[in-house]
Amino acid sequence: MKTVCFGLQWGDEGKGKVTTYLSKEYDYVVRYSGGSNAGHTVEYGDFKLVHHLVPSFDVRKGVKGYISNGVVVDLNVIDKEIEELKRIGFDISSKLNISAFAHVVLPVHKILDEKMELVKGDKAVGTTKRGIGPTYADRVHRIGIRLADFEDKYLLAEKFSTINKIYKELYDIEWNNYNSVIEQYDRISKLIISPLEMKKDLENSNVLFEGTQGVLLDVDMGTYPYVTGTFCNTTGVESGLGYKINLDKRIGIFKAYITRVGEGPFPTELFGDEGEILRQAGKEFGATTGRPRRCGWLDLPLLKYAIEISGCDEMIMTKADVLAGMEKIKVGVRYAINGKKIEMPYNLSKIDKAQVEYAEFKGWNSLEDKEFQKFVEFIESETGVKITYISTGAKVDQVLT
Ligand code: IMP
């Protein structure tokens, strides 16, 4: 069985918790895109983990993890995550592998990320400043460093020196503390595996692919340019592995409302007190940067778009419990521009001009209430996709099936 579990919104849908919950049915959880910009929070009850690079597999069970070529790896972050897990009693060193073709996030990438945002001024994307975009860009510039490059220290030194020259010449950024990166590599080197070796292991196993961010942040199909640097859509599974994978199931995760961090269009955004109530109720603060997330009502046109381009077979709804106790719940159902009803514009960036028509629902006090059932049925009938699980709280096992 090969399944992908991915975000249908702008990230922060609760993928970490859901992936961990589902992982017990699988042999491997595989990260296929993104980097330490992701922050997947998992509440186990007596302890809590925030995964930035380690895949969200249930650390209490025998599931293994794999970080594929599509992920950009900050060696310091992964080393710290593994150490932290060891400290609380989970030694995952025999349960985790990383593709030798994964690119490494270097200090220069983080400096450039920050500098680029500053230069863009009011056009800044609002990145996490984790060096994600510049690392992917250097992969395409063909000056990136892959984990495999660390095997030959002489060639590695040449590559470092090329990067150094380019960054100095083009961006006035200087960096030559190569040893710190080499030391970090040495600490995790035993986890590195060739992509073909890993392919064999995955072929005969049950694999759960874990998406990062969400379809609306996909570098091509998202709200460009307010997106991340990679393919968060389900299409990222194959490009992230580098070979053909036949997926049996695509499970899309969405929140009963919607949030985004950083800049970019957001048609159903709530401002002032309304936004603040949702932010506090849902503890909507970034797991990676701590930034307050922008909050708004569920946006059906965007949800339908994300379903369409991802091939989503079934959905899991999270955080409906956060809305409990509210008198009225709204759902954005249609867009209009200049008073004219529109389908989703092919260029998603144009949704910044959309006025939203809303459907209104009576609030619920508990997820057992018939008002909540009506809300679920409405979303299923509008999207044509079944909601198979409902997450009822932050802890891993709080799920309605
Ligand atoms: P970057 O991925 O750091 O380049 O940031 C690009 C955009 O994606 C920014 O709006 C970030 O806030 C957003 N972003 C990146 N990672 C996540 C995530 O894990 N959750 C939500 N938003 C994210």
Tab-separated table of C-alpha atoms and ligand atoms in Angstrom:
chain	number	residue	atom	x	y	z
A	1	MET	CA	0.000	0.000	0.000
A	2	LYS	CA	1.362	3.413	-0.976
A	3	THR	CA	-0.501	6.385	0.470
A	4	VAL	CA	0.206	10.098	0.505
A	5	CYS	CA	-1.061	12.308	3.296
A	6	PHE	CA	-0.834	15.987	2.323
A	7	GLY	CA	-2.148	19.464	3.081
A	8	LEU	CA	-5.096	20.876	1.099
A	9	GLN	CA	-4.606	24.457	2.315
A	10	TRP	CA	-1.624	26.774	3.062
A	11	GLY	CA	-0.004	24.316	5.471
A	12	ASP	CA	-0.566	23.872	9.221
A	13	GLU	CA	-3.564	21.592	8.619
A	14	GLY	CA	-2.408	19.182	11.338
A	15	LYS	CA	-0.509	16.810	9.028
A	16	GLY	CA	1.963	15.865	11.776
A	17	LYS	CA	-0.687	14.521	14.108
A	18	VAL	CA	-2.640	12.768	11.341
A	19	THR	CA	0.478	11.201	9.788
A	20	THR	CA	1.594	9.935	13.184
A	21	TYR	CA	-1.883	8.484	13.840
A	22	LEU	CA	-1.946	6.708	10.449
A	23	SER	CA	1.716	5.617	10.601
A	24	LYS	CA	1.042	2.556	12.738
A	25	GLU	CA	-0.462	0.858	9.650
A	26	TYR	CA	2.728	1.397	7.615
A	27	ASP	CA	6.367	0.220	7.501
A	28	TYR	CA	7.763	3.623	6.475
A	29	VAL	CA	6.862	7.290	6.670
A	30	VAL	CA	8.658	9.195	3.907
A	31	ARG	CA	9.209	12.958	3.668
A	32	TYR	CA	9.223	13.971	-0.011
A	33	SER	CA	9.554	17.755	-0.046
A	34	GLY	CA	10.314	20.879	1.956
A	35	GLY	CA	12.841	21.241	4.716
A	36	SER	CA	13.061	22.650	8.202
A	37	ASN	CA	10.516	25.334	7.236
A	38	ALA	CA	7.988	22.657	8.252
A	39	GLY	CA	6.985	22.286	11.894
A	40	HIS	CA	4.818	19.228	12.438
A	41	THR	CA	3.555	19.197	15.996
A	42	VAL	CA	2.621	15.877	17.578
A	43	GLU	CA	1.094	15.675	21.078
A	44	TYR	CA	1.510	12.176	22.468
A	45	GLY	CA	-0.110	12.998	25.810
A	46	ASP	CA	2.856	12.710	28.172
A	47	PHE	CA	5.245	14.385	25.712
A	48	LYS	CA	5.127	16.580	22.624
A	49	LEU	CA	7.337	16.565	19.506
A	50	VAL	CA	7.797	19.221	16.848
A	51	HIS	CA	9.207	17.549	13.729
A	52	HIS	CA	11.082	19.809	11.359
A	53	LEU	CA	12.911	17.164	9.320
A	54	VAL	CA	12.368	13.799	11.006
A	55	PRO	CA	9.274	12.240	9.387
A	56	SER	CA	6.187	12.099	11.628
A	57	PHE	CA	6.205	8.396	12.413
A	58	ASP	CA	4.954	7.111	15.752
A	59	VAL	CA	8.210	6.954	17.711
A	60	ARG	CA	6.678	4.449	20.159
A	61	LYS	CA	6.076	1.906	17.374
A	62	GLY	CA	8.283	-0.015	14.919
A	63	VAL	CA	7.705	2.352	11.988
A	64	LYS	CA	10.752	3.658	10.104
A	65	GLY	CA	11.401	7.003	8.436
A	66	TYR	CA	13.074	8.095	5.215
A	67	ILE	CA	14.031	11.564	3.991
A	68	SER	CA	14.110	11.566	0.185
A	69	ASN	CA	16.045	13.650	-2.368
A	70	GLY	CA	13.192	16.155	-2.634
A	71	VAL	CA	13.907	17.428	0.888
A	72	VAL	CA	16.544	20.065	1.630
A	73	VAL	CA	18.401	19.121	4.785
A	74	ASP	CA	19.725	21.472	7.438
A	75	LEU	CA	22.310	19.206	9.104
A	76	ASN	CA	22.219	21.096	12.364
A	77	VAL	CA	18.430	20.804	12.641
A	78	ILE	CA	18.307	17.078	11.890
A	79	ASP	CA	21.164	16.352	14.280
A	80	LYS	CA	19.410	18.272	17.077
A	81	GLU	CA	16.088	16.546	16.429
A	82	ILE	CA	17.671	13.100	16.626
A	83	GLU	CA	19.539	14.065	19.813
A	84	GLU	CA	16.378	15.443	21.416
A	85	LEU	CA	14.518	12.211	20.659
A	86	LYS	CA	17.367	10.222	22.199
A	87	ARG	CA	17.270	12.421	25.292
A	88	ILE	CA	13.611	11.602	25.906
A	89	GLY	CA	14.184	7.881	25.372
A	90	PHE	CA	13.673	7.264	21.636
A	91	ASP	CA	16.834	6.308	19.782
A	92	ILE	CA	15.764	6.438	16.125
A	93	SER	CA	19.249	5.993	14.644
A	94	SER	CA	18.374	2.514	13.348
A	95	LYS	CA	14.964	3.695	12.093
A	96	LEU	CA	15.894	6.645	9.884
A	97	ASN	CA	17.620	6.976	6.509
A	98	ILE	CA	18.347	10.002	4.349
A	99	SER	CA	18.893	10.016	0.579
A	100	ALA	CA	22.470	10.706	-0.495
A	101	PHE	CA	21.010	12.969	-3.216
A	102	ALA	CA	19.303	15.332	-0.772
A	103	HIS	CA	20.692	18.867	-0.935
A	104	VAL	CA	22.163	20.543	2.125
A	105	VAL	CA	21.016	23.926	3.451
A	106	LEU	CA	24.171	25.958	4.094
A	107	PRO	CA	24.587	29.095	6.231
A	108	VAL	CA	24.803	31.177	3.010
A	109	HIS	CA	21.308	30.030	2.011
A	110	LYS	CA	19.809	31.316	5.248
A	111	ILE	CA	21.650	34.635	4.924
A	112	LEU	CA	20.458	35.032	1.317
A	113	ASP	CA	16.861	34.116	2.258
A	114	GLU	CA	16.842	36.904	4.838
A	115	LYS	CA	18.595	39.414	2.568
A	116	MET	CA	16.262	38.695	-0.365
A	117	GLU	CA	13.233	39.335	1.863
A	118	LEU	CA	14.713	42.633	3.039
A	119	VAL	CA	15.408	43.789	-0.525
A	120	LYS	CA	11.881	42.844	-1.629
A	121	GLY	CA	10.484	45.180	1.074
A	122	ASP	CA	6.690	45.290	0.889
A	123	LYS	CA	6.789	42.547	-1.769
A	124	ALA	CA	8.437	40.088	0.644
A	125	VAL	CA	6.993	36.557	0.690
A	126	GLY	CA	7.236	36.257	4.470
A	127	THR	CA	9.452	33.163	4.311
A	128	THR	CA	10.508	31.185	7.366
A	129	LYS	CA	14.121	32.343	6.679
A	130	ARG	CA	15.293	28.735	6.845
A	131	GLY	CA	17.158	29.022	3.522
A	132	ILE	CA	14.670	26.834	1.666
A	133	GLY	CA	14.230	28.858	-1.554
A	134	PRO	CA	17.979	29.575	-2.017
A	135	THR	CA	18.886	25.891	-1.463
A	136	TYR	CA	16.410	24.739	-4.120
A	137	ALA	CA	17.616	27.550	-6.396
A	138	ASP	CA	21.245	26.420	-6.057
A	139	ARG	CA	20.195	22.885	-6.950
A	140	VAL	CA	18.937	24.332	-10.240
A	141	HIS	CA	22.024	26.560	-10.593
A	142	ARG	CA	23.986	23.302	-10.250
A	143	ILE	CA	26.162	24.599	-7.458
A	144	GLY	CA	24.280	22.873	-4.617
A	145	ILE	CA	25.949	20.453	-2.205
A	146	ARG	CA	24.410	17.019	-1.908
A	147	LEU	CA	25.036	14.655	1.006
A	148	ALA	CA	26.859	12.357	-1.438
A	149	ASP	CA	29.407	15.137	-2.035
A	150	PHE	CA	30.762	14.769	1.502
A	151	GLU	CA	32.298	11.381	0.613
A	152	ASP	CA	35.181	13.059	-1.239
A	153	LYS	CA	36.586	15.806	0.966
A	154	TYR	CA	38.852	17.172	-1.795
A	155	LEU	CA	35.973	17.664	-4.266
A	156	LEU	CA	33.815	18.991	-1.457
A	157	ALA	CA	36.381	21.704	-0.666
A	158	GLU	CA	36.321	22.733	-4.352
A	159	LYS	CA	32.530	22.924	-4.342
A	160	PHE	CA	32.496	24.990	-1.150
A	161	SER	CA	34.988	27.361	-2.682
A	162	THR	CA	32.848	27.773	-5.847
A	163	ILE	CA	29.782	28.591	-3.750
A	164	ASN	CA	31.805	31.012	-1.699
A	165	LYS	CA	33.026	32.829	-4.837
A	166	ILE	CA	29.547	33.051	-6.342
A	167	TYR	CA	27.919	34.292	-3.144
A	168	LYS	CA	30.613	36.899	-2.631
A	169	GLU	CA	30.503	38.116	-6.221
A	170	LEU	CA	26.707	38.119	-6.677
A	171	TYR	CA	25.335	38.798	-3.226
A	172	ASP	CA	28.214	40.191	-1.167
A	173	ILE	CA	27.810	37.290	1.270
A	174	GLU	CA	30.933	35.716	2.714
A	175	TRP	CA	31.184	32.352	4.408
A	176	ASN	CA	34.076	29.989	4.853
A	177	ASN	CA	33.443	28.089	8.069
A	178	TYR	CA	33.192	24.814	6.147
A	179	ASN	CA	34.366	22.722	9.091
A	180	SER	CA	31.208	23.289	11.133
A	181	VAL	CA	29.098	21.820	8.284
A	182	ILE	CA	31.502	18.887	7.876
A	183	GLU	CA	31.288	18.150	11.627
A	184	GLN	CA	27.477	18.188	11.443
A	185	TYR	CA	27.605	15.843	8.457
A	186	ASP	CA	29.907	13.441	10.324
A	187	ARG	CA	27.357	13.152	13.128
A	188	ILE	CA	24.576	11.933	10.817
A	189	SER	CA	26.622	10.257	8.050
A	190	LYS	CA	25.652	6.709	9.012
A	191	LEU	CA	22.016	7.446	8.137
A	192	ILE	CA	22.776	8.240	4.499
A	193	ILE	CA	21.725	5.707	1.904
A	194	SER	CA	21.731	5.559	-1.889
A	195	PRO	CA	18.328	6.334	-3.455
A	196	LEU	CA	18.331	2.999	-5.307
A	197	GLU	CA	18.993	1.009	-2.152
A	198	MET	CA	16.078	2.790	-0.533
A	199	LYS	CA	13.906	2.186	-3.601
A	200	LYS	CA	14.233	-1.575	-3.052
A	201	ASP	CA	13.166	-1.272	0.594
A	202	LEU	CA	10.170	0.898	-0.263
A	203	GLU	CA	9.035	-1.280	-3.173
A	204	ASN	CA	7.975	-4.166	-0.972
A	205	SER	CA	6.709	-2.125	1.957
A	206	ASN	CA	3.669	-0.209	3.044
A	207	VAL	CA	4.648	3.417	2.705
A	208	LEU	CA	2.999	6.595	3.925
A	209	PHE	CA	4.344	9.688	2.154
A	210	GLU	CA	4.152	12.776	4.352
A	211	GLY	CA	3.518	16.095	2.647
A	212	THR	CA	4.828	19.384	3.983
A	213	GLN	CA	3.174	22.809	3.705
A	214	GLY	CA	0.052	22.516	1.504
A	215	VAL	CA	-1.120	22.430	-2.110
A	216	LEU	CA	-1.772	26.204	-2.067
A	217	LEU	CA	1.942	26.767	-1.296
A	218	ASP	CA	3.100	24.563	-4.199
A	219	VAL	CA	5.740	26.418	-6.209
A	220	ASP	CA	3.793	26.010	-9.488
A	221	MET	CA	0.159	25.487	-8.557
A	222	GLY	CA	-0.053	27.613	-5.404
A	223	THR	CA	-0.596	31.347	-4.924
A	224	TYR	CA	2.676	32.197	-6.707
A	225	PRO	CA	4.858	34.106	-5.843
A	226	TYR	CA	3.574	33.698	-2.266
A	227	VAL	CA	4.565	30.038	-2.109
A	228	THR	CA	7.419	27.873	-0.904
A	229	GLY	CA	10.275	26.632	-3.093
A	230	THR	CA	9.055	23.148	-3.894
A	231	PHE	CA	6.275	20.778	-4.912
A	232	CYS	CA	3.931	20.367	-1.941
A	233	ASN	CA	1.281	18.869	-4.176
A	234	THR	CA	1.002	15.079	-4.471
A	235	THR	CA	3.048	15.377	-7.673
A	236	GLY	CA	6.003	16.027	-5.357
A	237	VAL	CA	6.088	12.363	-4.306
A	238	GLU	CA	7.621	11.195	-7.575
A	239	SER	CA	9.805	14.232	-8.143
A	240	GLY	CA	10.964	13.985	-4.513
A	241	LEU	CA	11.954	10.352	-4.879
A	242	GLY	CA	13.228	10.654	-8.422
A	243	TYR	CA	11.487	7.538	-9.723
A	244	LYS	CA	8.054	6.142	-10.482
A	245	ILE	CA	5.697	5.398	-7.610
A	246	ASN	CA	2.156	4.082	-7.990
A	247	LEU	CA	0.076	5.693	-5.280
A	248	ASP	CA	-2.953	3.749	-4.034
A	249	LYS	CA	-4.470	6.564	-2.019
A	250	ARG	CA	-4.205	10.344	-1.706
A	251	ILE	CA	-5.488	11.603	1.636
A	252	GLY	CA	-5.925	15.369	1.852
A	253	ILE	CA	-5.927	17.072	5.255
A	254	PHE	CA	-7.832	20.291	5.838
A	255	LYS	CA	-8.803	22.412	8.818
A	256	ALA	CA	-12.456	23.290	9.479
A	257	TYR	CA	-11.301	26.884	8.896
A	258	ILE	CA	-8.144	28.096	7.150
A	259	THR	CA	-4.906	29.830	8.074
A	260	ARG	CA	-1.772	31.062	6.405
A	261	VAL	CA	1.559	32.425	7.621
A	262	GLY	CA	3.407	34.977	5.571
A	263	GLU	CA	2.103	37.219	2.829
A	264	GLY	CA	-0.219	36.559	-0.097
A	265	PRO	CA	-3.909	36.624	-1.054
A	266	PHE	CA	-6.439	35.271	1.458
A	267	PRO	CA	-10.075	35.856	0.389
A	268	THR	CA	-11.829	34.613	3.576
A	269	GLU	CA	-9.406	36.240	6.036
A	270	LEU	CA	-10.867	37.529	9.312
A	271	PHE	CA	-9.441	40.710	10.775
A	272	GLY	CA	-9.500	42.365	14.200
A	273	ASP	CA	-11.302	40.606	17.047
A	274	GLU	CA	-12.855	37.960	14.790
A	275	GLY	CA	-9.446	36.820	13.575
A	276	GLU	CA	-7.981	37.027	17.067
A	277	ILE	CA	-10.699	34.814	18.586
A	278	LEU	CA	-9.934	32.073	16.066
A	279	ARG	CA	-6.155	32.503	16.483
A	280	GLN	CA	-6.354	32.115	20.255
A	281	ALA	CA	-8.901	29.270	20.171
A	282	GLY	CA	-6.849	27.290	17.631
A	283	LYS	CA	-3.441	28.310	19.101
A	284	GLU	CA	-2.586	29.501	15.609
A	285	PHE	CA	1.051	30.468	15.985
A	286	GLY	CA	3.764	29.082	13.678
A	287	ALA	CA	5.496	25.925	14.990
A	288	THR	CA	8.733	26.960	13.236
A	289	THR	CA	8.808	30.741	13.622
A	290	GLY	CA	6.206	31.437	16.342
A	291	ARG	CA	4.571	34.013	14.021
A	292	PRO	CA	0.817	34.582	14.502
A	293	ARG	CA	-1.043	32.840	11.685
A	294	ARG	CA	-3.624	34.738	9.655
A	295	CYS	CA	-7.022	33.069	10.205
A	296	GLY	CA	-10.243	32.903	8.186
A	297	TRP	CA	-13.334	30.876	7.350
A	298	LEU	CA	-13.098	27.671	5.345
A	299	ASP	CA	-12.758	28.544	1.656
A	300	LEU	CA	-14.595	26.007	-0.532
A	301	PRO	CA	-13.470	27.337	-3.942
A	302	LEU	CA	-9.841	26.888	-2.813
A	303	LEU	CA	-10.565	23.490	-1.255
A	304	LYS	CA	-12.174	22.284	-4.495
A	305	TYR	CA	-9.197	23.602	-6.475
A	306	ALA	CA	-6.741	21.757	-4.193
A	307	ILE	CA	-8.769	18.538	-4.505
A	308	GLU	CA	-8.832	18.874	-8.279
A	309	ILE	CA	-5.103	19.319	-8.781
A	310	SER	CA	-3.999	16.775	-6.158
A	311	GLY	CA	-6.293	13.897	-7.177
A	312	CYS	CA	-7.468	13.731	-3.552
A	313	ASP	CA	-9.402	10.475	-2.898
A	314	GLU	CA	-10.475	11.093	0.674
A	315	MET	CA	-10.165	13.810	3.289
A	316	ILE	CA	-9.463	14.187	6.982
A	317	MET	CA	-10.837	17.228	8.769
A	318	THR	CA	-8.937	18.708	11.704
A	319	LYS	CA	-9.631	21.336	14.351
A	320	ALA	CA	-13.444	21.357	14.060
A	321	ASP	CA	-13.344	21.141	17.899
A	322	VAL	CA	-11.753	24.630	17.902
A	323	LEU	CA	-14.980	26.088	16.451
A	324	ALA	CA	-17.158	24.512	19.169
A	325	GLY	CA	-19.111	27.079	21.171
A	326	MET	CA	-19.255	29.646	18.350
A	327	GLU	CA	-22.752	30.892	17.579
A	328	LYS	CA	-22.349	30.941	13.791
A	329	ILE	CA	-19.883	29.256	11.479
A	330	LYS	CA	-19.327	30.542	7.968
A	331	VAL	CA	-17.992	28.859	4.850
A	332	GLY	CA	-16.891	30.761	1.732
A	333	VAL	CA	-18.795	29.147	-1.147
A	334	ARG	CA	-18.297	31.323	-4.232
A	335	TYR	CA	-16.108	34.128	-5.561
A	336	ALA	CA	-17.075	37.178	-7.563
A	337	ILE	CA	-14.816	39.805	-9.126
A	338	ASN	CA	-16.387	43.217	-9.847
A	339	GLY	CA	-19.785	41.721	-9.029
A	340	LYS	CA	-19.362	38.882	-11.579
A	341	LYS	CA	-19.381	35.268	-10.327
A	342	ILE	CA	-16.193	33.454	-11.227
A	343	GLU	CA	-14.826	29.938	-11.098
A	344	MET	CA	-11.260	29.714	-9.779
A	345	PRO	CA	-9.058	31.950	-11.979
A	346	TYR	CA	-6.362	29.854	-13.680
A	347	ASN	CA	-3.859	32.258	-12.127
A	348	LEU	CA	-4.454	31.789	-8.423
A	349	SER	CA	-2.750	35.103	-7.573
A	350	LYS	CA	-5.850	36.888	-8.932
A	351	ILE	CA	-7.957	35.729	-5.976
A	352	ASP	CA	-6.763	38.813	-4.121
A	353	LYS	CA	-9.539	40.660	-5.992
A	354	ALA	CA	-12.301	38.184	-5.087
A	355	GLN	CA	-15.356	39.055	-3.011
A	356	VAL	CA	-16.625	35.996	-1.191
A	357	GLU	CA	-20.187	34.758	-0.851
A	358	TYR	CA	-20.709	32.816	2.401
A	359	ALA	CA	-23.013	30.042	3.615
A	360	GLU	CA	-23.873	30.281	7.303
A	361	PHE	CA	-24.194	27.379	9.742
A	362	LYS	CA	-25.525	27.227	13.264
A	363	GLY	CA	-22.607	26.538	15.616
A	364	TRP	CA	-22.079	23.314	17.565
A	365	ASN	CA	-21.049	22.623	21.124
A	366	SER	CA	-19.665	19.178	20.510
A	367	LEU	CA	-18.705	17.117	17.473
A	368	GLU	CA	-21.589	14.774	18.313
A	369	ASP	CA	-24.143	17.551	17.579
A	370	LYS	CA	-26.349	17.369	14.488
A	371	GLU	CA	-25.245	20.909	13.531
A	372	PHE	CA	-21.717	19.602	13.096
A	373	GLN	CA	-23.003	16.625	11.094
A	374	LYS	CA	-24.735	19.084	8.726
A	375	PHE	CA	-21.456	20.978	8.274
A	376	VAL	CA	-19.629	17.726	7.387
A	377	GLU	CA	-22.338	16.627	4.944
A	378	PHE	CA	-22.310	20.039	3.259
A	379	ILE	CA	-18.548	19.883	2.626
A	380	GLU	CA	-18.761	16.308	1.362
A	381	SER	CA	-21.605	17.090	-1.015
A	382	GLU	CA	-19.969	20.307	-2.314
A	383	THR	CA	-16.572	18.661	-2.917
A	384	GLY	CA	-17.730	15.156	-3.841
A	385	VAL	CA	-15.021	13.718	-1.552
A	386	LYS	CA	-15.651	11.698	1.590
A	387	ILE	CA	-14.302	12.814	4.972
A	388	THR	CA	-13.004	9.551	6.428
A	389	TYR	CA	-11.627	10.751	9.765
A	390	ILE	CA	-12.255	13.743	11.976
A	391	SER	CA	-9.550	14.849	14.360
A	392	THR	CA	-11.139	15.788	17.682
A	393	GLY	CA	-8.198	17.262	19.571
A	394	ALA	CA	-4.452	17.808	19.574
A	395	LYS	CA	-3.413	14.374	20.877
A	396	VAL	CA	-2.428	11.623	18.442
A	397	ASP	CA	-5.273	9.270	19.328
A	398	GLN	CA	-8.057	11.866	19.401
A	399	VAL	CA	-9.739	10.806	16.160
A	400	LEU	CA	-13.322	9.980	15.103
A	401	THR	CA	-13.519	7.349	12.388
B	1	IMP	P1	9.697	29.316	2.822
B	1	IMP	O1	9.188	27.934	2.624
B	1	IMP	O2	10.429	29.506	4.117
B	1	IMP	O3	10.467	29.813	1.642
B	1	IMP	O4	8.420	30.302	2.935
B	1	IMP	C1	7.535	30.531	1.834
B	1	IMP	C2	6.093	30.648	2.306
B	1	IMP	O5	5.646	29.373	2.768
B	1	IMP	C3	5.909	31.593	3.489
B	1	IMP	O6	4.622	32.211	3.380
B	1	IMP	C4	5.921	30.670	4.696
B	1	IMP	O7	5.243	31.210	5.794
B	1	IMP	C5	5.185	29.465	4.111
B	1	IMP	N1	5.535	28.221	4.786
B	1	IMP	C6	6.674	27.513	4.695
B	1	IMP	N2	6.617	26.409	5.446
B	1	IMP	C7	5.411	26.395	6.022
B	1	IMP	C8	4.734	25.481	6.892
B	1	IMP	O8	5.247	24.430	7.290
B	1	IMP	N3	3.468	25.830	7.258
B	1	IMP	C9	2.866	26.953	6.805
B	1	IMP	N4	3.454	27.829	5.996
B	1	IMP	C10	4.708	27.553	5.599
